Amino acid sequence: MDKIGIEEEFFVFDRRTRRAARRMDRVFLARARDALGEHLMTEMLQSQIEVATPPCETMEEARTHLAHYRRALAEAAAPRGLGIAAMGTFPLAFWPEQEMTPKARYGAIMQDLQMIGARNMLCGMHVHVAVRDGASRIDLIRRLTPYLPLLLALSTSSPFWQGHLSGLRGYRLAAYDELPRTGLPELFRTEAEYEEYVGALVAARIIPDASYIWWAVRPSLSHPTIELRVADSCTRLADALAIAALFRCIVRALDENPALNAGFDRVGRAITAENKWHAQRHGLGATFVDPFSRAPFDAATWLASVREIVAPHAAALGCGGTLAHLDTILAEGSSADRQIAVYRAARDAGGQRLTAVRDVIDWAAAETRAPAR
């Protein structure tokens, strides 16, 4: 119970033009695989690459793995004139230019999704947290759902799309929600209800298995974990670790207290869907609505109340130091806030739009390979 695994997705780009790579460089990929082995995976589009930690006992263990992965990818990329960037969307990625990674699973998905699949130029962070034997992951997911907009707001790193500011802090999920079986999880209360849903889709040959359900949080098919999928790929490693630690503590709090959020219902889910939109649109500047009391509050107030709930679990897991970085995110903003600030500073200084966008990419690449502070 309580072990954590973290998956991070990165964009690969040409350091001269700052455009996303159209095809995966074979030499870069071979060098990265030599360095990272089974912890490195390709993604559906060739401009993206993914790393995954083993199950970790502590956040420091996860930090060590992820710092090594980021550094190894950057070192393998540099001699090939490439860079890597942890961002939810890449400012100079253009969907008609993207090429699919040749793999049977990806081919089947692309055949089903058509243009929507080709537009899937999106990178997220996925966090797996193990739960105790016999725990109902479906019940935990239902009670976890209210917190998803907060976790999204903290992680937003996707304000750009197709070379332009989108007007959103988190455009990634706006694009991702074009796909089927995404967004907030359905309001199932039992494992049997979930299995009936999956069984119906599998029997109809709509999906091969439950791994084709891409909710913002879901029960993992391959592991006895709950998998967070709502978060954008975090540019700063310290942000990624703090958000992952918060999710880990929330799962533990819910697992040990079945009464916590037990009353989450249809109205609460509808409010949470609105909160999700406000997190996408405004990030940490959003106004949210408590799905239980119906009272409005801001991100800082919400985060403070959640941290109070999880405090004993953070102590038990040794996550207190990692969670402290959440204060820095609140003070300095998410990656999306920093990207917008870099862009506007360049424009205010007289830079052209493309020059300003390139400055954003350079900032993101430098932060991606920087050690967690």
Short mmCIF file of C-alpha atoms in Angstrom, two decimals:
data_model
loop_
_atom_site.label_atom_id
_atom_site.label_comp_id
_atom_site.label_asym_id
_atom_site.label_seq_id
_atom_site.Cartn_x
_atom_site.Cartn_y
_atom_site.Cartn_z
CA MET A 1 0.00 0.00 0.00
CA ASP A 2 1.00 3.65 -0.61
CA LYS A 3 3.79 2.94 -3.13
CA ILE A 4 3.92 5.51 -5.90
CA GLY A 5 4.94 5.43 -9.55
CA ILE A 6 5.17 8.47 -11.82
CA GLU A 7 5.06 8.66 -15.62
CA GLU A 8 6.16 11.82 -17.41
CA GLU A 9 5.65 12.66 -21.08
CA PHE A 10 7.96 15.05 -22.95
CA PHE A 11 8.04 16.76 -26.32
CA VAL A 12 11.11 16.31 -28.51
CA PHE A 13 11.96 19.37 -30.59
CA ASP A 14 14.52 20.77 -33.03
CA ARG A 15 16.74 23.17 -31.09
CA ARG A 16 17.40 25.35 -34.16
CA THR A 17 13.82 25.92 -35.30
CA ARG A 18 12.15 25.13 -31.93
CA ARG A 19 9.50 23.15 -33.84
CA ALA A 20 8.34 19.79 -32.54
CA ALA A 21 10.11 16.85 -34.16
CA ARG A 22 8.12 15.24 -36.96
CA ARG A 23 9.94 11.91 -36.75
CA MET A 24 11.72 10.33 -33.83
CA ASP A 25 15.50 10.50 -34.32
CA ARG A 26 16.73 6.89 -34.23
CA VAL A 27 20.15 7.68 -32.81
CA PHE A 28 18.63 9.78 -30.01
CA LEU A 29 16.13 7.03 -29.23
CA ALA A 30 18.83 4.35 -29.17
CA ARG A 31 21.02 6.41 -26.83
CA ALA A 32 18.07 7.16 -24.57
CA ARG A 33 17.15 3.47 -24.43
CA ASP A 34 20.72 2.56 -23.57
CA ALA A 35 20.58 4.99 -20.65
CA LEU A 36 17.05 4.30 -19.39
CA GLY A 37 16.16 0.79 -20.55
CA GLU A 38 12.64 -0.33 -19.72
CA HIS A 39 11.85 3.01 -18.10
CA LEU A 40 11.63 4.69 -21.53
CA MET A 41 8.63 4.34 -23.87
CA THR A 42 7.59 5.85 -27.17
CA GLU A 43 4.24 7.60 -27.53
CA MET A 44 1.56 7.58 -30.23
CA LEU A 45 3.09 10.57 -32.02
CA GLN A 46 6.79 10.63 -32.83
CA SER A 47 7.30 14.09 -31.31
CA GLN A 48 6.68 12.65 -27.84
CA ILE A 49 8.50 10.32 -25.46
CA GLU A 50 7.64 8.95 -22.01
CA VAL A 51 9.49 7.78 -18.90
CA ALA A 52 8.16 5.79 -15.95
CA THR A 53 9.61 5.17 -12.51
CA PRO A 54 9.47 1.80 -10.79
CA PRO A 55 7.20 1.59 -7.71
CA CYS A 56 8.76 3.92 -5.14
CA GLU A 57 8.56 3.87 -1.35
CA THR A 58 9.47 7.53 -0.89
CA MET A 59 9.21 10.78 -2.79
CA GLU A 60 13.00 11.14 -2.63
CA GLU A 61 13.31 7.84 -4.48
CA ALA A 62 10.92 9.14 -7.14
CA ARG A 63 12.88 12.40 -7.31
CA THR A 64 16.14 10.54 -7.94
CA HIS A 65 14.63 8.50 -10.77
CA LEU A 66 12.91 11.40 -12.51
CA ALA A 67 15.92 13.72 -12.25
CA HIS A 68 18.06 10.99 -13.82
CA TYR A 69 15.54 10.38 -16.61
CA ARG A 70 15.28 14.07 -17.50
CA ARG A 71 19.04 14.54 -17.47
CA ALA A 72 19.65 11.40 -19.57
CA LEU A 73 17.09 12.44 -22.18
CA ALA A 74 18.56 15.94 -22.46
CA GLU A 75 22.09 14.53 -22.79
CA ALA A 76 21.01 12.06 -25.49
CA ALA A 77 19.13 14.79 -27.36
CA ALA A 78 21.79 17.52 -27.39
CA PRO A 79 24.31 15.91 -29.82
CA ARG A 80 21.48 15.36 -32.28
CA GLY A 81 20.45 19.03 -32.26
CA LEU A 82 17.33 18.17 -30.25
CA GLY A 83 15.82 19.26 -26.97
CA ILE A 84 13.16 17.96 -24.61
CA ALA A 85 10.45 19.95 -22.87
CA ALA A 86 7.89 19.01 -20.24
CA MET A 87 4.79 20.94 -21.29
CA GLY A 88 1.13 20.00 -21.65
CA THR A 89 1.10 21.40 -25.17
CA PHE A 90 4.10 22.43 -27.27
CA PRO A 91 3.90 25.98 -28.67
CA LEU A 92 5.37 25.06 -32.06
CA ALA A 93 3.76 21.68 -32.65
CA PHE A 94 1.41 21.63 -35.64
CA TRP A 95 -0.87 18.66 -35.96
CA PRO A 96 -0.83 18.18 -39.76
CA GLU A 97 2.95 17.66 -39.52
CA GLN A 98 2.85 14.92 -36.89
CA GLU A 99 3.61 11.29 -37.70
CA MET A 100 2.37 8.28 -35.80
CA THR A 101 4.74 5.87 -34.11
CA PRO A 102 4.44 2.52 -35.95
CA LYS A 103 2.88 0.20 -33.38
CA ALA A 104 -0.20 -2.00 -33.63
CA ARG A 105 -1.99 -0.43 -30.65
CA TYR A 106 -1.40 3.08 -31.95
CA GLY A 107 -2.54 2.12 -35.43
CA ALA A 108 -5.83 0.77 -34.08
CA ILE A 109 -6.38 3.88 -31.98
CA MET A 110 -5.63 6.18 -34.91
CA GLN A 111 -7.95 4.21 -37.16
CA ASP A 112 -10.73 4.74 -34.61
CA LEU A 113 -10.02 8.38 -33.73
CA GLN A 114 -9.05 9.66 -37.19
CA MET A 115 -8.17 13.39 -37.12
CA ILE A 116 -8.76 13.57 -33.37
CA GLY A 117 -5.90 11.12 -32.91
CA ALA A 118 -3.61 13.15 -35.14
CA ARG A 119 -4.39 16.22 -33.01
CA ASN A 120 -3.34 14.42 -29.82
CA MET A 121 -0.16 16.52 -29.38
CA LEU A 122 -0.55 16.51 -25.63
CA CYS A 123 1.74 15.54 -22.76
CA GLY A 124 0.60 14.68 -19.25
CA MET A 125 1.90 13.37 -15.98
CA HIS A 126 0.36 10.12 -14.73
CA VAL A 127 0.68 9.15 -11.08
CA HIS A 128 -0.01 5.62 -9.79
CA VAL A 129 -0.73 5.07 -6.11
CA ALA A 130 -1.18 1.57 -4.72
CA VAL A 131 -4.10 0.91 -2.38
CA ARG A 132 -4.56 -1.76 0.25
CA ASP A 133 -5.76 -5.22 -0.68
CA GLY A 134 -9.54 -5.39 -0.83
CA ALA A 135 -10.03 -1.64 -1.19
CA SER A 136 -12.62 -0.58 -3.76
CA ARG A 137 -10.76 1.50 -6.31
CA ILE A 138 -14.07 2.57 -7.84
CA ASP A 139 -15.33 3.95 -4.54
CA LEU A 140 -12.00 5.71 -3.99
CA ILE A 141 -12.13 7.21 -7.47
CA ARG A 142 -15.65 8.52 -6.88
CA ARG A 143 -14.51 10.21 -3.68
CA LEU A 144 -11.29 11.46 -5.31
CA THR A 145 -13.10 13.18 -8.16
CA PRO A 146 -13.81 16.48 -6.32
CA TYR A 147 -10.06 17.14 -6.00
CA LEU A 148 -9.23 16.76 -9.70
CA PRO A 149 -9.68 20.44 -10.64
CA LEU A 150 -7.28 21.51 -7.87
CA LEU A 151 -4.62 19.06 -9.04
CA LEU A 152 -5.12 20.29 -12.60
CA ALA A 153 -4.86 23.96 -11.62
CA LEU A 154 -1.54 23.32 -9.86
CA SER A 155 -0.13 21.51 -12.89
CA THR A 156 -1.31 23.67 -15.80
CA SER A 157 1.41 23.98 -18.43
CA SER A 158 -0.50 24.24 -21.71
CA PRO A 159 -1.39 27.85 -22.56
CA PHE A 160 -0.23 27.60 -26.20
CA TRP A 161 -1.73 25.79 -29.18
CA GLN A 162 -0.54 25.86 -32.80
CA GLY A 163 1.83 28.78 -32.26
CA HIS A 164 -0.60 31.03 -30.40
CA LEU A 165 -1.77 31.74 -26.88
CA SER A 166 -5.01 29.84 -26.37
CA GLY A 167 -6.39 32.09 -23.63
CA LEU A 168 -6.43 29.06 -21.30
CA ARG A 169 -3.88 28.06 -18.69
CA GLY A 170 -4.65 24.40 -19.43
CA TYR A 171 -5.59 23.88 -23.07
CA ARG A 172 -4.41 20.25 -23.00
CA LEU A 173 -7.61 18.85 -21.51
CA ALA A 174 -9.78 20.99 -23.78
CA ALA A 175 -8.13 19.17 -26.69
CA TYR A 176 -8.00 15.79 -24.91
CA ASP A 177 -11.72 15.90 -24.17
CA GLU A 178 -12.32 15.50 -27.91
CA LEU A 179 -11.45 11.83 -27.36
CA PRO A 180 -14.08 9.36 -26.16
CA ARG A 181 -13.99 8.03 -22.59
CA THR A 182 -12.10 11.03 -21.21
CA GLY A 183 -12.94 13.74 -18.68
CA LEU A 184 -14.28 13.10 -15.20
CA PRO A 185 -14.95 9.45 -14.32
CA GLU A 186 -18.50 8.23 -14.37
CA LEU A 187 -20.27 8.21 -11.01
CA PHE A 188 -20.04 4.46 -10.43
CA ARG A 189 -20.35 3.34 -6.82
CA THR A 190 -19.24 -0.29 -7.03
CA GLU A 191 -16.70 -2.43 -8.82
CA ALA A 192 -19.60 -4.39 -10.32
CA GLU A 193 -21.03 -1.28 -11.99
CA TYR A 194 -17.65 -0.44 -13.50
CA GLU A 195 -17.11 -4.02 -14.72
CA GLU A 196 -20.57 -4.03 -16.30
CA TYR A 197 -19.71 -0.84 -18.19
CA VAL A 198 -16.34 -2.16 -19.40
CA GLY A 199 -17.85 -5.53 -20.25
CA ALA A 200 -20.52 -3.97 -22.43
CA LEU A 201 -17.95 -2.00 -24.47
CA VAL A 202 -15.63 -4.99 -24.82
CA ALA A 203 -18.48 -7.31 -25.86
CA ALA A 204 -19.53 -4.82 -28.52
CA ARG A 205 -15.90 -4.66 -29.73
CA ILE A 206 -15.79 -0.91 -29.12
CA ILE A 207 -12.66 -1.30 -26.98
CA PRO A 208 -10.35 -4.30 -26.45
CA ASP A 209 -9.99 -3.72 -22.69
CA ALA A 210 -10.18 -1.16 -19.89
CA SER A 211 -6.88 0.49 -20.86
CA TYR A 212 -8.86 2.33 -23.55
CA ILE A 213 -10.76 4.23 -20.86
CA TRP A 214 -8.84 7.49 -20.48
CA TRP A 215 -10.61 9.26 -17.62
CA ALA A 216 -8.87 11.95 -15.59
CA VAL A 217 -8.46 9.30 -12.89
CA ARG A 218 -8.98 5.59 -13.42
CA PRO A 219 -8.22 2.14 -12.00
CA SER A 220 -5.08 0.89 -13.71
CA LEU A 221 -5.54 -2.30 -15.71
CA SER A 222 -1.90 -3.37 -15.35
CA HIS A 223 -1.29 -2.48 -11.70
CA PRO A 224 -3.28 -2.54 -8.41
CA THR A 225 -3.26 1.24 -8.39
CA ILE A 226 -5.34 4.33 -8.91
CA GLU A 227 -3.92 6.35 -11.79
CA LEU A 228 -4.13 10.13 -11.89
CA ARG A 229 -4.25 11.42 -15.46
CA VAL A 230 -5.65 14.94 -15.07
CA ALA A 231 -2.28 16.69 -14.62
CA ASP A 232 -0.39 18.42 -17.40
CA SER A 233 3.24 17.44 -17.81
CA CYS A 234 4.99 19.65 -15.25
CA THR A 235 7.88 21.70 -16.59
CA ARG A 236 9.56 21.98 -13.19
CA LEU A 237 10.42 18.67 -11.54
CA ALA A 238 9.67 20.08 -8.08
CA ASP A 239 6.12 20.89 -9.25
CA ALA A 240 5.63 17.34 -10.52
CA LEU A 241 6.83 15.82 -7.26
CA ALA A 242 4.71 18.10 -5.06
CA ILE A 243 1.53 17.39 -7.05
CA ALA A 244 2.24 13.65 -7.10
CA ALA A 245 2.83 13.70 -3.34
CA LEU A 246 -0.43 15.56 -2.76
CA PHE A 247 -2.32 12.99 -4.80
CA ARG A 248 -0.62 10.18 -2.88
CA CYS A 249 -1.66 11.70 0.44
CA ILE A 250 -5.24 12.26 -0.73
CA VAL A 251 -5.55 8.61 -1.80
CA ARG A 252 -4.28 7.47 1.60
CA ALA A 253 -6.65 9.80 3.46
CA LEU A 254 -9.64 8.52 1.50
CA ASP A 255 -8.54 4.90 1.84
CA GLU A 256 -8.28 5.16 5.63
CA ASN A 257 -11.48 7.20 6.08
CA PRO A 258 -14.42 5.75 4.11
CA ALA A 259 -16.65 8.59 5.32
CA LEU A 260 -14.53 11.26 3.61
CA ASN A 261 -16.48 12.58 0.60
CA ALA A 262 -18.93 9.66 0.92
CA GLY A 263 -21.78 12.01 -0.01
CA PHE A 264 -20.33 12.97 -3.38
CA ASP A 265 -23.29 12.85 -5.76
CA ARG A 266 -24.58 13.93 -9.17
CA VAL A 267 -24.82 17.59 -8.18
CA GLY A 268 -21.29 17.46 -6.78
CA ARG A 269 -20.04 15.90 -9.99
CA ALA A 270 -21.72 18.62 -12.08
CA ILE A 271 -20.07 21.27 -9.91
CA THR A 272 -16.73 19.47 -10.27
CA ALA A 273 -17.11 19.55 -14.06
CA GLU A 274 -17.54 23.33 -13.80
CA ASN A 275 -14.51 23.53 -11.50
CA LYS A 276 -12.50 21.55 -14.05
CA TRP A 277 -13.35 24.09 -16.73
CA HIS A 278 -12.34 26.98 -14.48
CA ALA A 279 -9.03 25.23 -13.73
CA GLN A 280 -8.43 24.87 -17.48
CA ARG A 281 -9.38 28.47 -18.18
CA HIS A 282 -7.84 30.32 -15.24
CA GLY A 283 -5.47 27.87 -13.53
CA LEU A 284 -4.63 28.99 -10.00
CA GLY A 285 -6.54 32.24 -10.55
CA ALA A 286 -9.87 30.42 -10.82
CA THR A 287 -12.87 30.73 -8.55
CA PHE A 288 -14.09 27.28 -7.54
CA VAL A 289 -17.28 26.04 -5.90
CA ASP A 290 -17.25 23.55 -3.03
CA PRO A 291 -19.19 20.52 -4.34
CA PHE A 292 -20.51 19.85 -0.83
CA SER A 293 -21.23 23.25 0.81
CA ARG A 294 -21.74 25.01 -2.59
CA ALA A 295 -19.63 27.93 -1.28
CA PRO A 296 -17.13 29.69 -3.58
CA PHE A 297 -13.41 29.71 -2.77
CA ASP A 298 -10.04 30.32 -4.39
CA ALA A 299 -7.21 27.87 -5.04
CA ALA A 300 -5.16 28.93 -2.01
CA THR A 301 -8.09 28.41 0.37
CA TRP A 302 -8.92 25.06 -1.21
CA LEU A 303 -5.35 23.84 -1.08
CA ALA A 304 -5.01 24.87 2.58
CA SER A 305 -8.10 22.86 3.52
CA VAL A 306 -6.90 19.78 1.61
CA ARG A 307 -3.46 19.98 3.19
CA GLU A 308 -5.08 20.07 6.61
CA ILE A 309 -6.99 16.88 5.78
CA VAL A 310 -3.90 15.06 4.53
CA ALA A 311 -1.42 16.36 7.13
CA PRO A 312 -1.27 13.15 9.23
CA HIS A 313 -0.90 11.08 6.06
CA ALA A 314 1.86 13.34 4.76
CA ALA A 315 3.67 12.81 8.06
CA ALA A 316 3.21 9.04 7.86
CA LEU A 317 4.53 8.95 4.29
CA GLY A 318 7.36 11.41 4.88
CA CYS A 319 5.93 13.78 2.24
CA GLY A 320 5.96 16.99 4.26
CA GLY A 321 9.06 18.45 2.65
CA THR A 322 7.86 17.67 -0.86
CA LEU A 323 4.42 19.16 -0.19
CA ALA A 324 6.02 22.38 1.04
CA HIS A 325 6.81 23.22 -2.60
CA LEU A 326 3.07 23.73 -3.17
CA ASP A 327 3.52 27.10 -1.48
CA THR A 328 6.05 28.00 -4.17
CA ILE A 329 3.61 27.04 -6.92
CA LEU A 330 0.97 29.28 -5.35
CA ALA A 331 3.43 32.15 -5.01
CA GLU A 332 5.14 31.89 -8.40
CA GLY A 333 2.35 30.35 -10.47
CA SER A 334 2.20 27.16 -12.47
CA SER A 335 4.26 26.54 -15.59
CA ALA A 336 1.46 28.10 -17.64
CA ASP A 337 1.76 31.34 -15.68
CA ARG A 338 5.53 31.39 -16.19
CA GLN A 339 5.21 30.64 -19.92
CA ILE A 340 2.78 33.51 -20.37
CA ALA A 341 5.07 35.84 -18.39
CA VAL A 342 8.09 34.91 -20.56
CA TYR A 343 6.05 35.43 -23.72
CA ARG A 344 4.67 38.80 -22.63
CA ALA A 345 8.07 40.05 -21.48
CA ALA A 346 9.52 39.27 -24.92
CA ARG A 347 6.62 40.96 -26.69
CA ASP A 348 6.77 44.01 -24.42
CA ALA A 349 10.46 44.29 -25.28
CA GLY A 350 9.54 44.55 -28.96
CA GLY A 351 10.01 40.92 -29.93
CA GLN A 352 7.95 39.36 -32.70
CA ARG A 353 5.42 36.66 -31.83
CA LEU A 354 7.61 33.81 -33.11
CA THR A 355 10.64 35.13 -31.21
CA ALA A 356 8.57 35.31 -28.03
CA VAL A 357 7.29 31.77 -28.52
CA ARG A 358 10.84 30.53 -29.00
CA ASP A 359 11.80 32.21 -25.71
CA VAL A 360 9.03 30.22 -24.02
CA ILE A 361 10.38 26.97 -25.46
CA ASP A 362 13.93 27.81 -24.38
CA TRP A 363 12.68 28.55 -20.86
CA ALA A 364 10.76 25.27 -20.72
CA ALA A 365 13.70 23.22 -22.00
CA ALA A 366 16.04 24.76 -19.41
CA GLU A 367 13.55 24.17 -16.58
CA THR A 368 12.88 20.60 -17.72
CA ARG A 369 16.51 19.55 -17.32
CA ALA A 370 17.14 21.65 -14.19
CA PRO A 371 17.36 19.76 -10.88
CA ALA A 372 14.34 19.97 -8.58
CA ARG A 373 14.74 22.91 -6.23
#
